[in-house]
């Protein structure tokens, strides 16, 4: 596909991830603690303990002080069971099907002028971008991260649900707001005059924070009953109003070495039978984003040099 070739080309040229290229990683654990509103499922049975790996990164900018989307990818593993959840800042996404995704990617490849033109003519792209962008945060540990896709959740009784995930700090919602300047010009990513923190200050701060104490998070989920194809519930640019429920306590305990962080490889295709993503039947299906993400991640991870945790 066009998407796979595009991202494979970038990975082959750079010899690293085509997006979120520089990051900071951590190892730790998670304990399932599903709340009373959560449909029962074997994976998140109460008290179940997982080995956890995590990686924080910026979407595209190597300078942490610039305006950018920030990410948290986690992997929960217990024996043969594994669940990977790549997440970004922003309750909703800046794209909602393969066409809008290609538009967003191509606009970014054209630089500031390309992104400005797209956001000026597309209110949906503009909303998703301004919802997700964060300028010079104090710490990766203080932000909220959203999976921005609708996943499947099969309960113990065989009933199918829709679920959306988020990872937030243990004691807050991890919200962030753009100021008036960035809301008016979200395509202007450059660091501001007077900003004197080093380019990797976020990565350095997170590693130093882990050196002092573990960093706790909460993994949460929103739920809806299964809906037919084409329902707005699958649209990643549309927020749900359902409440957030506890799924697991997540604790980052130790910073990974740069080589260990680089070796991490997350893919939503890693999921137990009761969870996972929906299959798409056509490119304009919102669920096609999940299918292409799984395919692209697998292809680019094969291209990246060095050992990988698959």
Coordinates of N, CA and C in Angstrom, one line a residue, residues 1-3 6-7 10 98-115 118 121 125:
X1 N 0.8 -1.2 0.0 CA 0.0 0.0 0.0 C 0.9 1.2 0.0
X2 N 0.3 2.4 -0.3 CA 1.0 3.7 -0.4 C 1.5 4.0 1.0
X3 N 0.7 3.8 2.1 CA 1.1 4.1 3.4 C 2.3 3.2 3.8
X6 N 5.4 4.4 2.0 CA 5.9 5.7 2.5 C 6.7 5.6 3.8
X7 N 6.1 4.9 4.8 CA 6.8 4.7 6.1 C 8.0 3.8 6.0
X10 N 10.9 5.9 4.8 CA 11.4 6.8 5.8 C 12.3 6.0 6.8
X98 N -8.2 6.5 6.2 CA -6.9 6.5 5.5 C -6.7 7.7 4.6
X99 N -7.8 8.3 4.1 CA -7.6 9.5 3.2 C -7.2 10.7 4.1
X100 N -7.8 10.9 5.2 CA -7.4 12.0 6.1 C -6.1 11.8 6.7
X101 N -5.7 10.5 6.9 CA -4.3 10.3 7.4 C -3.3 10.6 6.4
X102 N -3.5 10.2 5.1 CA -2.6 10.5 4.1 C -2.5 12.1 3.9
X103 N -3.6 12.7 4.0 CA -3.6 14.2 3.9 C -2.7 14.8 4.9
X104 N -2.8 14.3 6.2 CA -2.1 14.8 7.3 C -0.6 14.5 7.1
X105 N -0.3 13.3 6.7 CA 1.1 13.0 6.5 C 1.8 13.8 5.4
X106 N 1.1 13.9 4.3 CA 1.6 14.7 3.1 C 1.8 16.2 3.5
X107 N 0.8 16.7 4.3 CA 0.9 18.1 4.7 C 2.2 18.3 5.5
X108 N 2.4 17.4 6.4 CA 3.6 17.5 7.3 C 4.9 17.4 6.5
X109 N 4.9 16.6 5.5 CA 6.1 16.4 4.7 C 6.4 17.7 3.9
X110 N 5.4 18.6 3.7 CA 5.6 19.8 3.0 C 6.1 20.9 4.0
X111 N 6.2 20.6 5.3 CA 6.6 21.6 6.2 C 5.5 22.5 6.7
X112 N 5.9 23.6 7.3 CA 5.0 24.5 7.9 C 3.9 25.0 7.0
X113 N 4.3 25.3 5.7 CA 3.3 25.8 4.8 C 2.2 24.7 4.4
X114 N 2.7 23.5 4.3 CA 1.7 22.4 4.0 C 0.8 22.2 5.2
X115 N 1.3 22.1 6.4 CA 0.4 21.9 7.5 C -0.6 23.1 7.7
X118 N -3.4 22.8 5.2 CA -4.4 21.7 5.6 C -5.3 22.2 6.7
X121 N -8.0 24.7 5.9 CA -9.2 24.3 5.1 C -10.0 23.2 5.7
X125 N -9.3 18.4 10.9 CA -7.9 18.3 11.1 C -7.4 19.3 12.1

